[in-house]
């Protein structure tokens, strides 16, 4: 049966934009239904604002500095995304600024306000929606999420961040730079359970050093609102603040999309090809759960498009996808954590090296010596994971991710040329610890080398 499109993409998210661009490049006929979302603009605005600092202007009030920071972030996002839709339409993508819903599955049919479209495949890139904790009184008090908070006209003097999502942690550091009193409350004992323990402890220590009050492993009994203040009642104290930010792990935005019969308890599961239980429906990004990590969502979108347009030939490999969190200093990661590697391999087969930034000249010059690089590898040569905290950490991790995709052995890193006194040189320094161990006196390589030189000297 003839259809209108090779692929319909539901969701105006950054991964939806990536998918539309990829499908158009491959020559497919594509429709991108925005569903009320702004593509790349909103995430770019939020990231630009989170990375901003107050300007040192003695004559300017904090309120005026905040307004200027918001205006700069909006301008940056607008400049970087103003031609996104036009660029896609020039490439042949039908951009539909309406809300779409799947109404039929044989053939796949999507209905919008003004159109009814059929397609061979559908890609769900619908993003996520905020989630509320089950705390008595929380639903009846005014609260913000990390994304809505940054649209305020002025910053409150005191804030409670409820939850430990990466966006919540970045917001805590952002507010401290703007001199707001910040308290982070979470029922769990650790901040970043998915990350390597060294990274999690480092970020936790950095938050404390910056003045964020951490209340980890704390159960909130009730939340009330009185006289313009929000009160959180804890087991041993009550905290009153001007603003409450709920930073709970978000939920997939699958409401009103028309895929209820392919979900299990509201969740959408996919296989290694990012294919749902319906063979012609694929999903990517926050639509399949987890935190909204742009790097992972982008790679998922590209693989899902190729599989949906041709056949299932690309399997998603999360162990080679690097990503970063908007913390200060910057945190980046690719591959396994130390705990994951120990569950998968014997400890005798693992090599773990850690190097701080303190010994790097450039870090000293920039007065940015807080940070480290941690590399996890197998004795056979396979690089299993890399974790970085520090300025330009994403650049180190990106370099190692490329080597992991190319299946380069860890000892090759010690011999690759690097710029002297660069921060990326930390990779060579880290791996050189193992290289020195391989050539340590008493090892077969050192014995062979010494025998070789002894023989040559006697010739």
CSV table of C-alpha atoms in Angstrom, one decimal:
chain,number,residue,atom,x,y,z
A,1,UNK,CA,0.0,0.0,0.0
A,2,UNK,CA,1.3,3.4,-1.0
A,3,UNK,CA,2.2,5.8,1.9
A,4,UNK,CA,2.8,9.6,2.1
A,5,UNK,CA,6.2,9.4,3.9
A,6,UNK,CA,9.1,7.1,4.5
A,7,UNK,CA,9.3,8.4,8.0
A,8,UNK,CA,7.2,10.5,10.4
A,9,UNK,CA,9.0,12.0,13.4
A,10,UNK,CA,6.8,12.8,16.4
A,11,UNK,CA,8.3,15.4,18.7
A,12,UNK,CA,10.1,18.8,18.2
A,13,UNK,CA,13.0,17.9,20.4
A,14,UNK,CA,16.7,18.2,19.6
A,15,UNK,CA,16.9,14.5,18.8
A,16,UNK,CA,13.8,15.0,16.6
A,17,UNK,CA,15.7,17.7,14.7
A,18,UNK,CA,18.8,15.4,14.4
A,19,UNK,CA,16.6,12.6,13.1
A,20,UNK,CA,14.9,14.8,10.5
A,21,UNK,CA,18.3,16.1,9.3
A,22,UNK,CA,19.7,12.6,9.1
A,23,UNK,CA,16.7,11.2,7.2
A,24,UNK,CA,16.7,14.1,4.7
A,25,UNK,CA,20.4,13.6,4.1
A,26,UNK,CA,19.7,9.9,3.3
A,27,UNK,CA,17.1,10.9,0.6
A,28,UNK,CA,14.0,9.9,2.4
A,29,UNK,CA,10.7,11.8,2.4
A,30,UNK,CA,10.2,13.0,6.0
A,31,UNK,CA,7.5,14.7,8.0
A,32,UNK,CA,8.6,16.3,11.3
A,33,UNK,CA,5.6,17.1,13.6
A,34,UNK,CA,6.7,19.5,16.4
A,35,UNK,CA,4.1,18.8,19.0
A,36,UNK,CA,4.5,22.2,20.5
A,37,UNK,CA,8.2,21.9,21.1
A,38,UNK,CA,11.0,24.2,20.0
A,39,UNK,CA,13.7,21.8,18.6
A,40,UNK,CA,17.2,22.8,19.7
A,41,UNK,CA,16.3,26.3,21.0
A,42,UNK,CA,15.0,25.5,24.6
A,43,UNK,CA,18.0,23.2,25.5
A,44,UNK,CA,20.4,25.7,24.1
A,45,UNK,CA,18.9,28.6,26.1
A,46,UNK,CA,19.0,26.6,29.3
A,47,UNK,CA,22.6,25.4,28.8
A,48,UNK,CA,23.8,28.9,27.9
A,49,UNK,CA,22.2,30.4,30.9
A,50,UNK,CA,23.4,27.6,33.3
A,51,UNK,CA,27.0,28.2,32.2
A,52,UNK,CA,26.8,31.9,32.6
A,53,UNK,CA,28.4,33.9,35.4
A,54,UNK,CA,27.3,37.2,37.1
A,55,UNK,CA,29.2,40.1,35.5
A,56,UNK,CA,31.4,42.1,37.7
A,57,UNK,CA,29.7,45.5,37.4
A,58,UNK,CA,29.7,47.4,40.7
A,59,UNK,CA,27.1,49.8,39.6
A,60,UNK,CA,24.6,47.2,38.4
A,61,UNK,CA,22.1,45.5,40.7
A,62,UNK,CA,21.8,41.7,40.7
A,63,UNK,CA,18.3,42.0,39.1
A,64,UNK,CA,19.7,43.9,36.1
A,65,UNK,CA,22.6,41.6,35.8
A,66,UNK,CA,20.1,38.6,35.8
A,67,UNK,CA,18.0,40.3,33.1
A,68,UNK,CA,21.0,40.8,30.9
A,69,UNK,CA,22.1,37.2,31.4
A,70,UNK,CA,18.7,35.9,30.3
A,71,UNK,CA,18.7,38.2,27.3
A,72,UNK,CA,22.2,37.0,26.3
A,73,UNK,CA,21.1,33.4,26.6
A,74,UNK,CA,17.9,34.0,24.5
A,75,UNK,CA,19.9,35.9,21.9
A,76,UNK,CA,22.5,33.1,21.7
A,77,UNK,CA,19.8,30.4,21.3
A,78,UNK,CA,18.0,32.4,18.7
A,79,UNK,CA,21.1,33.1,16.6
A,80,UNK,CA,22.1,29.4,16.7
A,81,UNK,CA,18.7,28.0,15.8
A,82,UNK,CA,17.0,30.8,13.7
A,83,UNK,CA,17.5,28.9,10.4
A,84,UNK,CA,16.9,25.3,11.7
A,85,UNK,CA,13.4,25.0,10.2
A,86,UNK,CA,14.2,26.7,7.0
A,87,UNK,CA,17.3,24.5,6.5
A,88,UNK,CA,15.2,21.4,6.9
A,89,UNK,CA,12.5,22.5,4.6
A,90,UNK,CA,15.0,23.4,1.9
A,91,UNK,CA,16.3,19.8,2.2
A,92,UNK,CA,12.7,18.5,1.6
A,93,UNK,CA,11.5,17.9,5.2
A,94,UNK,CA,7.8,18.7,5.8
A,95,UNK,CA,7.9,20.6,9.1
A,96,UNK,CA,4.4,20.6,10.7
A,97,UNK,CA,3.9,23.0,13.6
A,98,UNK,CA,1.0,21.0,15.0
A,99,UNK,CA,0.4,18.2,17.5
A,100,UNK,CA,0.3,14.7,16.0
A,101,UNK,CA,-1.2,11.5,17.3
A,102,UNK,CA,-0.9,7.9,16.0
A,103,UNK,CA,-4.4,6.8,15.1
A,104,UNK,CA,-3.8,3.6,13.0
A,105,UNK,CA,-1.0,1.0,12.8
A,106,UNK,CA,-1.8,-0.8,9.5
A,107,UNK,CA,-0.6,1.3,7.7
A,108,UNK,CA,0.9,3.7,10.2
A,109,UNK,CA,-1.3,6.8,10.2
A,110,UNK,CA,-0.7,10.0,12.1
A,111,UNK,CA,-3.4,12.7,12.5
A,112,UNK,CA,-2.8,16.4,13.2
A,113,UNK,CA,-5.2,19.3,13.4
A,114,UNK,CA,-5.3,19.8,9.7
A,115,UNK,CA,-3.7,16.7,8.1
A,116,UNK,CA,-3.8,12.9,8.1
A,117,UNK,CA,-0.5,11.4,7.2
A,118,UNK,CA,0.6,7.8,6.4
A,119,UNK,CA,4.1,6.5,6.7
A,120,UNK,CA,6.2,3.3,6.4
A,121,UNK,CA,7.9,4.1,9.8
A,122,UNK,CA,7.4,6.4,12.8
A,123,UNK,CA,10.1,7.6,15.2
A,124,UNK,CA,9.1,8.8,18.6
A,125,UNK,CA,11.3,11.7,19.8
A,126,UNK,CA,8.8,13.2,22.2
A,127,UNK,CA,11.1,14.1,25.1
A,128,UNK,CA,10.1,14.0,28.7
A,129,UNK,CA,7.8,15.6,31.2
A,130,UNK,CA,8.5,16.6,34.9
A,131,UNK,CA,7.7,14.1,37.6
A,132,UNK,CA,6.5,14.9,41.2
A,133,UNK,CA,7.7,13.1,44.3
A,134,UNK,CA,5.1,11.4,46.4
A,135,UNK,CA,5.4,13.8,49.3
A,136,UNK,CA,2.3,14.9,51.4
A,137,UNK,CA,1.4,18.5,50.4
A,138,UNK,CA,3.8,18.8,47.5
A,139,UNK,CA,1.1,19.0,44.8
A,140,UNK,CA,-0.6,21.9,46.6
A,141,UNK,CA,2.3,24.3,46.9
A,142,UNK,CA,3.9,26.4,44.1
A,143,UNK,CA,7.0,24.9,42.7
A,144,UNK,CA,9.4,25.1,39.8
A,145,UNK,CA,11.4,22.6,37.7
A,146,UNK,CA,15.0,23.3,36.6
A,147,UNK,CA,13.8,24.4,33.2
A,148,UNK,CA,10.9,26.6,34.3
A,149,UNK,CA,13.0,28.2,37.1
A,150,UNK,CA,15.4,29.8,34.7
A,151,UNK,CA,12.5,31.8,33.1
A,152,UNK,CA,11.9,33.8,36.3
A,153,UNK,CA,12.1,37.6,36.2
A,154,UNK,CA,14.4,37.7,39.3
A,155,UNK,CA,16.3,35.2,41.4
A,156,UNK,CA,15.0,34.3,44.9
A,157,UNK,CA,17.2,34.7,47.9
A,158,UNK,CA,16.8,31.1,49.1
A,159,UNK,CA,16.0,27.9,47.2
A,160,UNK,CA,15.5,24.3,48.0
A,161,UNK,CA,16.3,21.8,45.2
A,162,UNK,CA,14.3,18.7,45.8
A,163,UNK,CA,16.0,15.7,44.0
A,164,UNK,CA,19.4,14.8,42.6
A,165,UNK,CA,18.9,14.9,38.8
A,166,UNK,CA,21.9,16.2,36.8
A,167,UNK,CA,19.9,19.3,35.9
A,168,UNK,CA,19.2,19.9,39.6
A,169,UNK,CA,22.9,19.7,40.5
A,170,UNK,CA,23.9,22.1,37.8
A,171,UNK,CA,21.2,24.5,39.0
A,172,UNK,CA,22.6,24.3,42.6
A,173,UNK,CA,26.0,25.5,41.4
A,174,UNK,CA,24.4,28.1,39.2
A,175,UNK,CA,22.5,29.6,42.1
A,176,UNK,CA,25.5,29.7,44.3
A,177,UNK,CA,27.3,31.8,41.6
A,178,UNK,CA,24.4,34.2,41.9
A,179,UNK,CA,24.7,34.3,45.7
A,180,UNK,CA,21.4,32.5,46.5
A,181,UNK,CA,21.2,30.3,49.6
A,182,UNK,CA,20.7,26.7,48.3
A,183,UNK,CA,19.7,23.5,50.1
A,184,UNK,CA,19.6,20.2,48.2
A,185,UNK,CA,17.4,17.6,49.7
A,186,UNK,CA,17.3,14.0,48.5
A,187,UNK,CA,16.1,10.7,50.1
A,188,UNK,CA,19.2,8.9,48.7
A,189,UNK,CA,22.7,8.9,50.2
A,190,UNK,CA,24.6,9.6,47.0
A,191,UNK,CA,24.2,12.2,44.3
A,192,UNK,CA,25.1,10.4,41.1
A,193,UNK,CA,24.5,6.7,41.5
A,194,UNK,CA,25.0,6.0,37.8
A,195,UNK,CA,28.4,7.6,37.7
A,196,UNK,CA,31.8,6.3,38.9
A,197,UNK,CA,32.1,6.6,42.7
A,198,UNK,CA,35.2,8.9,42.4
A,199,UNK,CA,33.2,11.2,40.2
A,200,UNK,CA,30.2,11.3,42.5
A,201,UNK,CA,32.3,12.0,45.6
A,202,UNK,CA,34.2,14.7,43.7
A,203,UNK,CA,31.0,16.5,42.6
A,204,UNK,CA,29.5,16.1,46.1
A,205,UNK,CA,32.6,17.7,47.7
A,206,UNK,CA,32.6,20.5,45.2
A,207,UNK,CA,29.0,21.3,46.0
A,208,UNK,CA,29.8,21.5,49.7
A,209,UNK,CA,32.8,23.7,49.0
A,210,UNK,CA,30.7,26.1,47.0
A,211,UNK,CA,28.3,26.5,49.9
A,212,UNK,CA,25.4,24.2,48.9
A,213,UNK,CA,23.8,22.7,52.0
A,214,UNK,CA,23.4,19.0,51.3
A,215,UNK,CA,20.7,17.0,53.1
A,216,UNK,CA,21.2,13.5,51.7
A,217,UNK,CA,19.4,10.5,53.0
A,218,UNK,CA,16.6,12.7,54.3
A,219,UNK,CA,12.9,11.9,54.3
A,220,UNK,CA,10.5,14.9,53.9
A,221,UNK,CA,7.5,14.5,56.1
A,222,UNK,CA,5.3,17.3,54.7
A,223,UNK,CA,5.5,20.4,52.4
A,224,UNK,CA,3.4,23.5,53.2
A,225,UNK,CA,3.0,27.0,51.9
A,226,UNK,CA,2.4,29.9,54.3
A,227,UNK,CA,2.8,33.7,54.0
A,228,UNK,CA,4.8,33.5,50.7
A,229,UNK,CA,7.3,30.9,52.1
A,230,UNK,CA,7.5,27.2,51.4
A,231,UNK,CA,8.2,25.0,54.5
A,232,UNK,CA,9.7,21.5,54.3
A,233,UNK,CA,9.3,19.5,57.5
A,234,UNK,CA,12.2,17.1,58.0
A,235,UNK,CA,12.6,14.6,60.8
A,236,UNK,CA,14.7,16.9,63.0
A,237,UNK,CA,14.1,20.4,61.5
A,238,UNK,CA,11.9,22.6,59.4
A,239,UNK,CA,13.3,24.6,56.4
A,240,UNK,CA,11.6,27.7,55.0
A,241,UNK,CA,12.6,29.1,51.7
A,242,UNK,CA,11.3,31.5,49.0
A,243,UNK,CA,11.3,29.0,46.2
A,244,UNK,CA,11.1,25.2,45.7
A,245,UNK,CA,12.6,23.4,42.7
A,246,UNK,CA,11.5,19.8,42.0
A,247,UNK,CA,14.4,18.0,40.2
A,248,UNK,CA,13.0,14.5,40.1
A,249,UNK,CA,14.0,12.1,37.3
A,250,UNK,CA,11.7,13.0,34.4
A,251,UNK,CA,9.1,10.7,32.8
A,252,UNK,CA,8.8,9.9,29.1
A,253,UNK,CA,6.4,12.2,27.3
A,254,UNK,CA,4.1,9.5,25.9
A,255,UNK,CA,0.7,11.1,26.8
A,256,UNK,CA,-1.7,11.7,23.9
A,257,UNK,CA,0.6,10.2,21.3
A,258,UNK,CA,-1.6,7.2,20.7
A,259,UNK,CA,0.9,4.4,21.6
A,260,UNK,CA,-0.7,3.2,24.9
A,261,UNK,CA,-1.1,-0.4,23.7
A,262,UNK,CA,2.6,-0.7,23.1
A,263,UNK,CA,3.6,0.5,26.5
A,264,UNK,CA,4.0,-1.4,29.8
A,265,UNK,CA,2.9,0.5,32.9
A,266,UNK,CA,3.4,3.8,31.0
A,267,UNK,CA,6.9,2.9,29.9
A,268,UNK,CA,8.1,2.2,26.3
A,269,UNK,CA,10.6,-0.5,25.9
A,270,UNK,CA,12.9,-0.9,22.8
A,271,UNK,CA,15.4,-3.5,21.6
A,272,UNK,CA,19.0,-3.0,20.7
A,273,UNK,CA,17.9,-1.5,17.3
A,274,UNK,CA,15.7,1.0,19.2
A,275,UNK,CA,12.6,-0.7,17.8
A,276,UNK,CA,9.4,-0.9,19.9
A,277,UNK,CA,7.1,-3.9,20.1
A,278,UNK,CA,5.6,-2.6,16.9
A,279,UNK,CA,8.1,-3.4,14.1
A,280,UNK,CA,7.6,-0.1,12.3
A,281,UNK,CA,7.7,2.2,15.4
A,282,UNK,CA,11.1,3.3,16.7
A,283,UNK,CA,12.0,5.6,19.7
A,284,UNK,CA,14.9,7.6,20.9
A,285,UNK,CA,16.0,10.0,23.6
A,286,UNK,CA,14.0,10.8,26.7
A,287,UNK,CA,11.0,9.0,25.1
A,288,UNK,CA,12.6,5.7,26.2
A,289,UNK,CA,13.5,6.8,29.7
A,290,UNK,CA,16.4,8.0,31.7
A,291,UNK,CA,17.8,11.5,32.0
A,292,UNK,CA,17.8,13.8,29.0
A,293,UNK,CA,21.4,13.5,27.9
A,294,UNK,CA,21.8,15.2,24.6
A,295,UNK,CA,24.8,13.2,23.4
A,296,UNK,CA,23.1,9.9,23.9
A,297,UNK,CA,19.8,11.0,22.4
A,298,UNK,CA,21.6,12.3,19.4
A,299,UNK,CA,23.3,9.0,18.7
A,300,UNK,CA,20.1,7.1,19.3
A,301,UNK,CA,18.3,9.3,16.8
A,302,UNK,CA,20.9,8.7,14.1
A,303,UNK,CA,20.8,4.9,14.6
A,304,UNK,CA,17.0,4.7,14.8
A,305,UNK,CA,16.6,6.6,11.5
A,306,UNK,CA,19.0,4.3,9.7
A,307,UNK,CA,17.2,1.2,11.0
A,308,UNK,CA,13.7,2.6,10.3
A,309,UNK,CA,14.5,3.6,6.7
A,310,UNK,CA,16.5,0.5,5.7
A,311,UNK,CA,16.6,-2.5,7.9
A,312,UNK,CA,17.8,-3.3,11.5
A,313,UNK,CA,21.5,-3.3,10.9
A,314,UNK,CA,22.8,-0.9,13.7
A,315,UNK,CA,22.7,-1.9,17.3
A,316,UNK,CA,23.1,0.8,20.0
A,317,UNK,CA,26.3,0.5,22.0
A,318,UNK,CA,26.1,2.8,25.0
A,319,UNK,CA,29.6,1.9,26.0
A,320,UNK,CA,31.1,4.0,23.3
A,321,UNK,CA,28.8,7.1,23.6
A,322,UNK,CA,30.4,10.0,25.5
A,323,UNK,CA,28.3,12.5,27.4
A,324,UNK,CA,28.8,15.3,29.8
A,325,UNK,CA,27.0,16.9,32.8
A,326,UNK,CA,26.8,20.7,33.2
A,327,UNK,CA,28.6,20.7,36.5
A,328,UNK,CA,31.5,23.0,37.6
A,329,UNK,CA,34.1,21.7,37.0
A,330,UNK,CA,32.8,19.9,34.0
A,331,UNK,CA,32.2,16.2,34.2
A,332,UNK,CA,32.3,13.8,31.2
A,333,UNK,CA,32.2,10.1,30.8
A,334,UNK,CA,32.3,7.2,28.3
A,335,UNK,CA,32.1,3.5,28.9
A,336,UNK,CA,31.9,1.5,32.1
A,337,UNK,CA,32.4,2.6,35.7
A,338,UNK,CA,34.8,0.8,38.0
A,339,UNK,CA,32.0,-1.0,39.7
A,340,UNK,CA,30.5,-2.1,36.3
A,341,UNK,CA,33.9,-3.3,35.1
A,342,UNK,CA,34.4,-5.4,38.2
A,343,UNK,CA,31.0,-7.0,37.8
A,344,UNK,CA,31.9,-7.9,34.2
A,345,UNK,CA,35.5,-8.9,34.6
A,346,UNK,CA,37.9,-10.4,37.1
A,347,UNK,CA,39.7,-7.8,39.2
A,348,UNK,CA,43.0,-9.4,38.2
A,349,UNK,CA,42.2,-8.6,34.6
A,350,UNK,CA,41.5,-4.9,35.1
A,351,UNK,CA,43.8,-1.9,35.0
A,352,UNK,CA,42.7,1.3,36.7
A,353,UNK,CA,44.7,4.5,36.6
A,354,UNK,CA,43.9,7.9,38.0
A,355,UNK,CA,45.7,11.2,37.3
A,356,UNK,CA,45.0,14.6,38.8
A,357,UNK,CA,45.2,17.9,36.9
A,358,UNK,CA,47.6,19.4,39.5
A,359,UNK,CA,50.7,18.3,37.6
A,360,UNK,CA,49.7,19.8,34.3
A,361,UNK,CA,51.3,23.2,33.5
A,362,UNK,CA,48.2,24.5,31.7
A,363,UNK,CA,46.0,23.7,34.7
A,364,UNK,CA,48.4,25.7,36.8
A,365,UNK,CA,48.5,28.6,34.4
A,366,UNK,CA,44.7,28.7,34.3
A,367,UNK,CA,44.4,28.2,38.1
A,368,UNK,CA,42.1,25.3,37.4
A,369,UNK,CA,43.8,22.4,39.1
A,370,UNK,CA,40.6,20.8,40.5
A,371,UNK,CA,39.9,17.7,38.5
A,372,UNK,CA,41.1,14.3,37.5
A,373,UNK,CA,41.1,11.7,34.8
A,374,UNK,CA,40.3,8.0,35.4
A,375,UNK,CA,40.9,5.3,32.8
A,376,UNK,CA,39.6,1.7,33.2
A,377,UNK,CA,41.0,-0.9,30.8
A,378,UNK,CA,41.4,-4.7,30.4
A,379,UNK,CA,44.9,-6.3,30.4
A,380,UNK,CA,44.2,-7.5,26.8
A,381,UNK,CA,44.3,-3.9,25.7
A,382,UNK,CA,40.6,-3.0,25.5
A,383,UNK,CA,39.7,0.5,26.9
A,384,UNK,CA,36.6,0.0,29.1
A,385,UNK,CA,35.8,3.4,30.4
A,386,UNK,CA,37.1,6.9,30.9
A,387,UNK,CA,35.9,9.5,33.5
A,388,UNK,CA,36.9,13.1,33.6
A,389,UNK,CA,36.3,16.0,35.9
A,390,UNK,CA,37.8,19.4,35.1
A,391,UNK,CA,38.0,22.1,32.5
A,392,UNK,CA,37.8,20.7,28.9
A,393,UNK,CA,36.9,17.2,30.3
A,394,UNK,CA,34.6,16.6,27.4
A,395,UNK,CA,37.5,17.0,25.0
A,396,UNK,CA,39.6,14.3,26.8
A,397,UNK,CA,36.7,11.9,26.9
A,398,UNK,CA,35.7,12.6,23.3
A,399,UNK,CA,39.2,11.7,22.2
A,400,UNK,CA,39.1,8.4,24.1
A,401,UNK,CA,35.6,7.6,22.8
A,402,UNK,CA,37.0,7.8,19.2
A,403,UNK,CA,39.8,5.4,20.2
A,404,UNK,CA,37.2,3.0,21.8
A,405,UNK,CA,35.1,3.0,18.6
A,406,UNK,CA,38.2,2.2,16.6
A,407,UNK,CA,39.1,-0.5,19.1
A,408,UNK,CA,42.6,1.0,19.7
A,409,UNK,CA,44.5,-0.7,22.7
A,410,UNK,CA,45.2,1.4,25.7
A,411,UNK,CA,49.0,1.3,25.2
A,412,UNK,CA,48.5,3.1,21.9
A,413,UNK,CA,47.4,6.2,23.9
A,414,UNK,CA,50.8,6.5,25.5
A,415,UNK,CA,52.4,6.7,22.0
A,416,UNK,CA,50.0,9.0,20.2
A,417,UNK,CA,51.3,12.5,19.6
A,418,UNK,CA,49.8,15.2,21.9
A,419,UNK,CA,50.5,18.9,22.2
A,420,UNK,CA,52.8,19.6,25.1
A,421,UNK,CA,51.4,21.3,28.2
A,422,UNK,CA,47.8,20.8,26.9
A,423,UNK,CA,45.0,19.5,29.2
A,424,UNK,CA,44.5,16.6,26.8
A,425,UNK,CA,48.0,15.4,27.7
A,426,UNK,CA,46.5,14.1,30.9
A,427,UNK,CA,45.3,11.0,28.9
A,428,UNK,CA,48.9,10.1,28.0
A,429,UNK,CA,50.1,10.7,31.5
A,430,UNK,CA,47.3,8.5,32.9
A,431,UNK,CA,48.0,5.6,30.6
A,432,UNK,CA,51.8,6.0,30.9
A,433,UNK,CA,51.5,4.5,34.4
A,434,UNK,CA,50.6,1.2,32.9
A,435,UNK,CA,53.2,1.6,30.2
A,436,UNK,CA,56.0,2.1,32.7
A,437,UNK,CA,54.7,-1.0,34.6
A,438,UNK,CA,55.0,-3.1,31.4
A,439,UNK,CA,58.6,-2.2,31.1
A,440,UNK,CA,59.5,-2.5,34.8
A,441,UNK,CA,62.7,-4.5,35.6
A,442,UNK,CA,61.8,-8.1,36.0
A,443,UNK,CA,59.1,-8.2,33.3
A,444,UNK,CA,59.7,-10.1,30.1
A,445,UNK,CA,59.7,-7.0,27.9
A,446,UNK,CA,62.5,-5.4,30.0
A,447,UNK,CA,64.4,-8.7,30.1
A,448,UNK,CA,64.2,-9.2,26.4
A,449,UNK,CA,65.2,-5.5,25.8
A,450,UNK,CA,68.2,-5.8,28.1
A,451,UNK,CA,69.3,-9.0,26.4
A,452,UNK,CA,69.0,-7.4,23.0
A,453,UNK,CA,71.2,-4.4,24.0
A,454,UNK,CA,73.7,-6.7,25.6
A,455,UNK,CA,74.0,-8.7,22.4
A,456,UNK,CA,74.3,-5.6,20.2
A,457,UNK,CA,77.1,-4.1,22.4
A,458,UNK,CA,79.1,-7.3,21.9
A,459,UNK,CA,78.9,-7.2,18.2
